Amino acid sequence: MSIFSKLLGKKQVEEEGARVGGVEDFMTLIRVYYQAVMAAQLGISNINFLPDMAVFKRTLKIPTQNNKLGVAERTRCKKMLMDIYGINEFFFKEIDTSVKKHCKSVNDIKNYLFMFQGFSQDLMMVVGNLMQWKFRMPGMFKKLLRSMTEKTIHDILTKTNWKDDSVRKTCVNIRQYQHALGYSESWMNEYVYNIVVLAKKEPKPKES
């Protein structure tokens, strides 16, 4: 169960005691950040248009800053991602730049998020395929895991001679998404590495 589910299940929320940690929580915060950037960028006033940010705002009781949705929520979400996961500043700057470039109106949001979802799913599917045995590495070897992740991402973006044709085709799709969204190889490394590390910590499903 995610931290937000836990918090929403309680009548009294003690914010300082809240900790966020798993893949689900990480992805929720990523969605919140995107929605907060879009709200601030486009001046969205209907919070129901931004479901993840709405839950985040209400759960942590974040006051609206200067009567503008997204400003305080973006700052708070960014701080949580940096404090809890160690995300670097450049990661957020690239998201800000990408959203600003592609979302000129509210109508652009759906297409942008659909594109990002496709990019993320294809990227993680190929990474999972290529790094299967590496996921079994002990958690203490974080530096090695990061370097392996970086090599895998570099291969996805540059390699052409794949044995598996489905992997080759998906890599082509990923490059198209990357070009369209404007994310750097370093951004992809940061995104994937954090998901990989968190996934390693997830409890394995019990065999029936």
PDB file of C-alpha atoms in Angstrom:
ATOM      1  CA  MET A   1       0.000   0.000   0.000  1.00  0.00           C
ATOM      2  CA  SER A   2       1.368   3.430  -0.931  1.00  0.00           C
ATOM      3  CA  ILE A   3       1.980   6.191   1.565  1.00  0.00           C
ATOM      4  CA  PHE A   4      -0.920   8.172   0.134  1.00  0.00           C
ATOM      5  CA  SER A   5      -3.306   5.255   0.582  1.00  0.00           C
ATOM      6  CA  LYS A   6      -2.156   4.908   4.168  1.00  0.00           C
ATOM      7  CA  LEU A   7      -2.568   8.606   4.856  1.00  0.00           C
ATOM      8  CA  LEU A   8      -5.970   8.843   3.236  1.00  0.00           C
ATOM      9  CA  GLY A   9      -7.155   5.920   5.311  1.00  0.00           C
ATOM     10  CA  LYS A  10      -6.621   7.903   8.511  1.00  0.00           C
ATOM     11  CA  LYS A  11      -8.731  10.713   9.917  1.00  0.00           C
ATOM     12  CA  GLN A  12      -5.728  12.445  11.385  1.00  0.00           C
ATOM     13  CA  VAL A  13      -2.631  12.796   9.213  1.00  0.00           C
ATOM     14  CA  GLU A  14       0.694  13.414  10.899  1.00  0.00           C
ATOM     15  CA  GLU A  15       2.663  14.791   8.011  1.00  0.00           C
ATOM     16  CA  GLU A  16       6.084  14.665   9.600  1.00  0.00           C
ATOM     17  CA  GLY A  17       5.758  10.976  10.238  1.00  0.00           C
ATOM     18  CA  ALA A  18       5.072  10.214   6.599  1.00  0.00           C
ATOM     19  CA  ARG A  19       7.717   8.342   4.660  1.00  0.00           C
ATOM     20  CA  VAL A  20       7.662   7.548   0.989  1.00  0.00           C
ATOM     21  CA  GLY A  21       9.730   4.743  -0.406  1.00  0.00           C
ATOM     22  CA  GLY A  22       8.509   2.220  -2.961  1.00  0.00           C
ATOM     23  CA  VAL A  23       8.138   2.250  -6.738  1.00  0.00           C
ATOM     24  CA  GLU A  24       4.455   3.104  -6.467  1.00  0.00           C
ATOM     25  CA  ASP A  25       5.183   6.117  -4.264  1.00  0.00           C
ATOM     26  CA  PHE A  26       8.014   7.262  -6.526  1.00  0.00           C
ATOM     27  CA  MET A  27       5.812   7.104  -9.623  1.00  0.00           C
ATOM     28  CA  THR A  28       2.993   8.874  -7.779  1.00  0.00           C
ATOM     29  CA  LEU A  29       5.332  11.740  -6.876  1.00  0.00           C
ATOM     30  CA  ILE A  30       6.596  11.897 -10.470  1.00  0.00           C
ATOM     31  CA  ARG A  31       2.982  12.243 -11.694  1.00  0.00           C
ATOM     32  CA  VAL A  32       2.309  14.888  -9.032  1.00  0.00           C
ATOM     33  CA  TYR A  33       5.338  16.866 -10.191  1.00  0.00           C
ATOM     34  CA  TYR A  34       4.237  16.758 -13.838  1.00  0.00           C
ATOM     35  CA  GLN A  35       0.711  17.850 -12.943  1.00  0.00           C
ATOM     36  CA  ALA A  36       1.979  20.647 -10.675  1.00  0.00           C
ATOM     37  CA  VAL A  37       4.248  21.979 -13.441  1.00  0.00           C
ATOM     38  CA  MET A  38       1.330  21.886 -15.888  1.00  0.00           C
ATOM     39  CA  ALA A  39      -0.983  23.632 -13.426  1.00  0.00           C
ATOM     40  CA  ALA A  40       1.520  26.438 -12.803  1.00  0.00           C
ATOM     41  CA  GLN A  41       2.487  26.701 -16.465  1.00  0.00           C
ATOM     42  CA  LEU A  42      -1.047  26.860 -17.874  1.00  0.00           C
ATOM     43  CA  GLY A  43      -2.835  28.539 -14.999  1.00  0.00           C
ATOM     44  CA  ILE A  44      -5.207  25.620 -14.398  1.00  0.00           C
ATOM     45  CA  SER A  45      -7.731  26.499 -11.698  1.00  0.00           C
ATOM     46  CA  ASN A  46      -9.797  23.291 -11.603  1.00  0.00           C
ATOM     47  CA  ILE A  47      -7.911  20.957  -9.262  1.00  0.00           C
ATOM     48  CA  ASN A  48     -10.109  18.010 -10.274  1.00  0.00           C
ATOM     49  CA  PHE A  49      -8.364  18.151 -13.647  1.00  0.00           C
ATOM     50  CA  LEU A  50      -5.181  17.078 -11.827  1.00  0.00           C
ATOM     51  CA  PRO A  51      -6.147  13.985  -9.769  1.00  0.00           C
ATOM     52  CA  ASP A  52      -2.728  12.995  -8.388  1.00  0.00           C
ATOM     53  CA  MET A  53      -1.845  16.544  -7.424  1.00  0.00           C
ATOM     54  CA  ALA A  54      -5.282  16.960  -5.837  1.00  0.00           C
ATOM     55  CA  VAL A  55      -4.702  13.945  -3.559  1.00  0.00           C
ATOM     56  CA  PHE A  56      -1.188  15.169  -2.755  1.00  0.00           C
ATOM     57  CA  LYS A  57      -2.403  18.674  -1.910  1.00  0.00           C
ATOM     58  CA  ARG A  58      -5.324  17.541   0.247  1.00  0.00           C
ATOM     59  CA  THR A  59      -3.407  14.800   2.026  1.00  0.00           C
ATOM     60  CA  LEU A  60      -0.467  16.987   3.013  1.00  0.00           C
ATOM     61  CA  LYS A  61      -2.699  20.061   3.433  1.00  0.00           C
ATOM     62  CA  ILE A  62      -0.584  22.265   1.174  1.00  0.00           C
ATOM     63  CA  PRO A  63      -1.951  25.825   0.985  1.00  0.00           C
ATOM     64  CA  THR A  64      -2.320  27.392  -2.463  1.00  0.00           C
ATOM     65  CA  GLN A  65       0.441  29.932  -3.088  1.00  0.00           C
ATOM     66  CA  ASN A  66      -0.520  33.340  -4.533  1.00  0.00           C
ATOM     67  CA  ASN A  67      -3.930  31.941  -5.586  1.00  0.00           C
ATOM     68  CA  LYS A  68      -2.165  29.819  -8.211  1.00  0.00           C
ATOM     69  CA  LEU A  69      -2.392  26.040  -8.275  1.00  0.00           C
ATOM     70  CA  GLY A  70       0.801  24.077  -8.835  1.00  0.00           C
ATOM     71  CA  VAL A  71       3.368  26.505  -7.426  1.00  0.00           C
ATOM     72  CA  ALA A  72       3.502  25.321  -3.797  1.00  0.00           C
ATOM     73  CA  GLU A  73       2.703  21.732  -4.802  1.00  0.00           C
ATOM     74  CA  ARG A  74       5.581  21.652  -7.284  1.00  0.00           C
ATOM     75  CA  THR A  75       8.034  22.986  -4.678  1.00  0.00           C
ATOM     76  CA  ARG A  76       6.882  20.495  -2.035  1.00  0.00           C
ATOM     77  CA  CYS A  77       6.915  17.513  -4.398  1.00  0.00           C
ATOM     78  CA  LYS A  78      10.367  18.431  -5.715  1.00  0.00           C
ATOM     79  CA  LYS A  79      11.722  18.656  -2.171  1.00  0.00           C
ATOM     80  CA  MET A  80      10.324  15.215  -1.316  1.00  0.00           C
ATOM     81  CA  LEU A  81      11.832  13.632  -4.432  1.00  0.00           C
ATOM     82  CA  MET A  82      15.217  15.214  -3.701  1.00  0.00           C
ATOM     83  CA  ASP A  83      15.200  14.439   0.038  1.00  0.00           C
ATOM     84  CA  ILE A  84      13.900  10.877  -0.136  1.00  0.00           C
ATOM     85  CA  TYR A  85      15.307   9.610  -3.433  1.00  0.00           C
ATOM     86  CA  GLY A  86      18.275  11.933  -3.984  1.00  0.00           C
ATOM     87  CA  ILE A  87      17.024  13.135  -7.372  1.00  0.00           C
ATOM     88  CA  ASN A  88      19.288  15.746  -8.967  1.00  0.00           C
ATOM     89  CA  GLU A  89      18.221  19.299  -9.842  1.00  0.00           C
ATOM     90  CA  PHE A  90      18.725  18.815 -13.601  1.00  0.00           C
ATOM     91  CA  PHE A  91      16.039  16.106 -13.613  1.00  0.00           C
ATOM     92  CA  PHE A  92      13.352  18.662 -12.733  1.00  0.00           C
ATOM     93  CA  LYS A  93      14.696  21.305 -15.111  1.00  0.00           C
ATOM     94  CA  GLU A  94      14.345  18.897 -18.038  1.00  0.00           C
ATOM     95  CA  ILE A  95      10.749  18.107 -17.077  1.00  0.00           C
ATOM     96  CA  ASP A  96       9.979  21.840 -16.797  1.00  0.00           C
ATOM     97  CA  THR A  97      11.512  22.510 -20.221  1.00  0.00           C
ATOM     98  CA  SER A  98       9.735  19.569 -21.861  1.00  0.00           C
ATOM     99  CA  VAL A  99       6.313  20.502 -20.472  1.00  0.00           C
ATOM    100  CA  LYS A 100       6.789  24.178 -21.389  1.00  0.00           C
ATOM    101  CA  LYS A 101       7.675  23.228 -24.964  1.00  0.00           C
ATOM    102  CA  HIS A 102       4.848  20.766 -25.541  1.00  0.00           C
ATOM    103  CA  CYS A 103       1.949  21.981 -23.404  1.00  0.00           C
ATOM    104  CA  LYS A 104       0.802  25.314 -24.797  1.00  0.00           C
ATOM    105  CA  SER A 105      -2.826  24.745 -23.764  1.00  0.00           C
ATOM    106  CA  VAL A 106      -4.872  22.438 -21.532  1.00  0.00           C
ATOM    107  CA  ASN A 107      -5.755  20.389 -24.623  1.00  0.00           C
ATOM    108  CA  ASP A 108      -2.085  19.417 -25.029  1.00  0.00           C
ATOM    109  CA  ILE A 109      -1.849  17.771 -21.587  1.00  0.00           C
ATOM    110  CA  LYS A 110      -3.601  14.511 -22.447  1.00  0.00           C
ATOM    111  CA  ASN A 111      -1.420  13.884 -25.495  1.00  0.00           C
ATOM    112  CA  TYR A 112       1.747  14.747 -23.587  1.00  0.00           C
ATOM    113  CA  LEU A 113       0.975  12.411 -20.681  1.00  0.00           C
ATOM    114  CA  PHE A 114      -0.031   9.650 -23.117  1.00  0.00           C
ATOM    115  CA  MET A 115       3.318  10.064 -24.894  1.00  0.00           C
ATOM    116  CA  PHE A 116       5.248  10.023 -21.626  1.00  0.00           C
ATOM    117  CA  GLN A 117       3.410   6.890 -20.477  1.00  0.00           C
ATOM    118  CA  GLY A 118       4.353   5.107 -23.699  1.00  0.00           C
ATOM    119  CA  PHE A 119       7.962   6.249 -23.330  1.00  0.00           C
ATOM    120  CA  SER A 120       8.156   5.075 -19.716  1.00  0.00           C
ATOM    121  CA  GLN A 121       6.513   1.702 -20.363  1.00  0.00           C
ATOM    122  CA  ASP A 122       8.676   0.871 -23.385  1.00  0.00           C
ATOM    123  CA  LEU A 123      11.821   2.014 -21.591  1.00  0.00           C
ATOM    124  CA  MET A 124      11.205  -0.062 -18.472  1.00  0.00           C
ATOM    125  CA  MET A 125      10.137  -3.092 -20.521  1.00  0.00           C
ATOM    126  CA  VAL A 126      13.416  -3.122 -22.475  1.00  0.00           C
ATOM    127  CA  VAL A 127      15.490  -2.374 -19.362  1.00  0.00           C
ATOM    128  CA  GLY A 128      13.787  -5.246 -17.556  1.00  0.00           C
ATOM    129  CA  ASN A 129      14.509  -7.525 -20.504  1.00  0.00           C
ATOM    130  CA  LEU A 130      18.176  -6.548 -20.786  1.00  0.00           C
ATOM    131  CA  MET A 131      19.029  -6.331 -17.072  1.00  0.00           C
ATOM    132  CA  GLN A 132      17.214  -9.388 -15.698  1.00  0.00           C
ATOM    133  CA  TRP A 133      20.186 -11.069 -14.002  1.00  0.00           C
ATOM    134  CA  LYS A 134      21.586  -7.738 -12.822  1.00  0.00           C
ATOM    135  CA  PHE A 135      18.472  -7.159 -10.695  1.00  0.00           C
ATOM    136  CA  ARG A 136      19.706 -10.012  -8.470  1.00  0.00           C
ATOM    137  CA  MET A 137      22.828  -8.082  -7.492  1.00  0.00           C
ATOM    138  CA  PRO A 138      23.078  -7.249  -3.769  1.00  0.00           C
ATOM    139  CA  GLY A 139      21.845  -3.747  -2.944  1.00  0.00           C
ATOM    140  CA  MET A 140      25.272  -2.747  -1.609  1.00  0.00           C
ATOM    141  CA  PHE A 141      26.637  -2.573  -5.168  1.00  0.00           C
ATOM    142  CA  LYS A 142      24.774   0.616  -6.056  1.00  0.00           C
ATOM    143  CA  LYS A 143      27.638   2.192  -7.989  1.00  0.00           C
ATOM    144  CA  LEU A 144      28.012  -0.911 -10.121  1.00  0.00           C
ATOM    145  CA  LEU A 145      24.260  -1.107 -10.678  1.00  0.00           C
ATOM    146  CA  ARG A 146      24.213   2.547 -11.741  1.00  0.00           C
ATOM    147  CA  SER A 147      27.042   2.016 -14.234  1.00  0.00           C
ATOM    148  CA  MET A 148      25.243  -1.042 -15.634  1.00  0.00           C
ATOM    149  CA  THR A 149      22.037   0.974 -15.924  1.00  0.00           C
ATOM    150  CA  GLU A 150      23.897   3.736 -17.762  1.00  0.00           C
ATOM    151  CA  LYS A 151      25.417   1.221 -20.192  1.00  0.00           C
ATOM    152  CA  THR A 152      21.991  -0.324 -20.824  1.00  0.00           C
ATOM    153  CA  ILE A 153      20.418   3.082 -21.535  1.00  0.00           C
ATOM    154  CA  HIS A 154      23.312   3.998 -23.834  1.00  0.00           C
ATOM    155  CA  ASP A 155      22.829   0.732 -25.747  1.00  0.00           C
ATOM    156  CA  ILE A 156      19.095   1.398 -26.057  1.00  0.00           C
ATOM    157  CA  LEU A 157      19.826   4.784 -27.620  1.00  0.00           C
ATOM    158  CA  THR A 158      22.723   3.797 -29.888  1.00  0.00           C
ATOM    159  CA  LYS A 159      22.917   0.055 -30.552  1.00  0.00           C
ATOM    160  CA  THR A 160      21.487  -1.255 -33.846  1.00  0.00           C
ATOM    161  CA  ASN A 161      22.431  -4.951 -33.991  1.00  0.00           C
ATOM    162  CA  TRP A 162      19.965  -6.521 -31.536  1.00  0.00           C
ATOM    163  CA  LYS A 163      19.450 -10.301 -31.637  1.00  0.00           C
ATOM    164  CA  ASP A 164      15.813  -9.911 -30.610  1.00  0.00           C
ATOM    165  CA  ASP A 165      13.856  -8.022 -33.279  1.00  0.00           C
ATOM    166  CA  SER A 166      11.153  -6.981 -30.796  1.00  0.00           C
ATOM    167  CA  VAL A 167      13.826  -5.311 -28.644  1.00  0.00           C
ATOM    168  CA  ARG A 168      15.213  -3.521 -31.695  1.00  0.00           C
ATOM    169  CA  LYS A 169      11.761  -2.207 -32.640  1.00  0.00           C
ATOM    170  CA  THR A 170      11.029  -1.060 -29.092  1.00  0.00           C
ATOM    171  CA  CYS A 171      14.390   0.726 -28.943  1.00  0.00           C
ATOM    172  CA  VAL A 172      13.424   2.595 -32.115  1.00  0.00           C
ATOM    173  CA  ASN A 173      10.168   3.644 -30.436  1.00  0.00           C
ATOM    174  CA  ILE A 174      12.047   4.789 -27.330  1.00  0.00           C
ATOM    175  CA  ARG A 175      14.385   6.951 -29.424  1.00  0.00           C
ATOM    176  CA  GLN A 176      11.390   8.543 -31.136  1.00  0.00           C
ATOM    177  CA  TYR A 177       9.770   9.260 -27.776  1.00  0.00           C
ATOM    178  CA  GLN A 178      13.034  10.655 -26.430  1.00  0.00           C
ATOM    179  CA  HIS A 179      13.442  12.970 -29.391  1.00  0.00           C
ATOM    180  CA  ALA A 180       9.826  14.141 -29.195  1.00  0.00           C
ATOM    181  CA  LEU A 181       9.863  14.732 -25.421  1.00  0.00           C
ATOM    182  CA  GLY A 182      13.356  16.203 -25.348  1.00  0.00           C
ATOM    183  CA  TYR A 183      14.856  14.187 -22.496  1.00  0.00           C
ATOM    184  CA  SER A 184      18.604  13.602 -22.304  1.00  0.00           C
ATOM    185  CA  GLU A 185      20.374  10.305 -21.779  1.00  0.00           C
ATOM    186  CA  SER A 186      21.334  11.532 -18.290  1.00  0.00           C
ATOM    187  CA  TRP A 187      17.668  12.153 -17.467  1.00  0.00           C
ATOM    188  CA  MET A 188      16.784   8.623 -18.573  1.00  0.00           C
ATOM    189  CA  ASN A 189      19.609   7.217 -16.423  1.00  0.00           C
ATOM    190  CA  GLU A 190      18.325   9.044 -13.351  1.00  0.00           C
ATOM    191  CA  TYR A 191      14.731   7.950 -13.945  1.00  0.00           C
ATOM    192  CA  VAL A 192      15.488   4.286 -14.666  1.00  0.00           C
ATOM    193  CA  TYR A 193      18.143   3.852 -11.975  1.00  0.00           C
ATOM    194  CA  ASN A 194      15.784   4.980  -9.219  1.00  0.00           C
ATOM    195  CA  ILE A 195      13.028   2.645 -10.386  1.00  0.00           C
ATOM    196  CA  VAL A 196      15.491  -0.266 -10.624  1.00  0.00           C
ATOM    197  CA  VAL A 197      16.847   0.343  -7.099  1.00  0.00           C
ATOM    198  CA  LEU A 198      13.342   0.637  -5.639  1.00  0.00           C
ATOM    199  CA  ALA A 199      12.113  -2.442  -7.509  1.00  0.00           C
ATOM    200  CA  LYS A 200      14.941  -4.481  -5.972  1.00  0.00           C
ATOM    201  CA  LYS A 201      13.625  -3.566  -2.510  1.00  0.00           C
ATOM    202  CA  GLU A 202      10.041  -4.604  -3.264  1.00  0.00           C
ATOM    203  CA  PRO A 203       8.916  -7.835  -1.548  1.00  0.00           C
ATOM    204  CA  LYS A 204       8.696 -10.727  -3.974  1.00  0.00           C
ATOM    205  CA  PRO A 205       5.201 -12.173  -4.539  1.00  0.00           C
ATOM    206  CA  LYS A 206       4.572 -15.377  -2.640  1.00  0.00           C
ATOM    207  CA  GLU A 207       4.276 -18.510  -4.697  1.00  0.00           C
ATOM    208  CA  SER A 208       0.885 -20.160  -4.478  1.00  0.00           C
TER     209      SER A 208
END
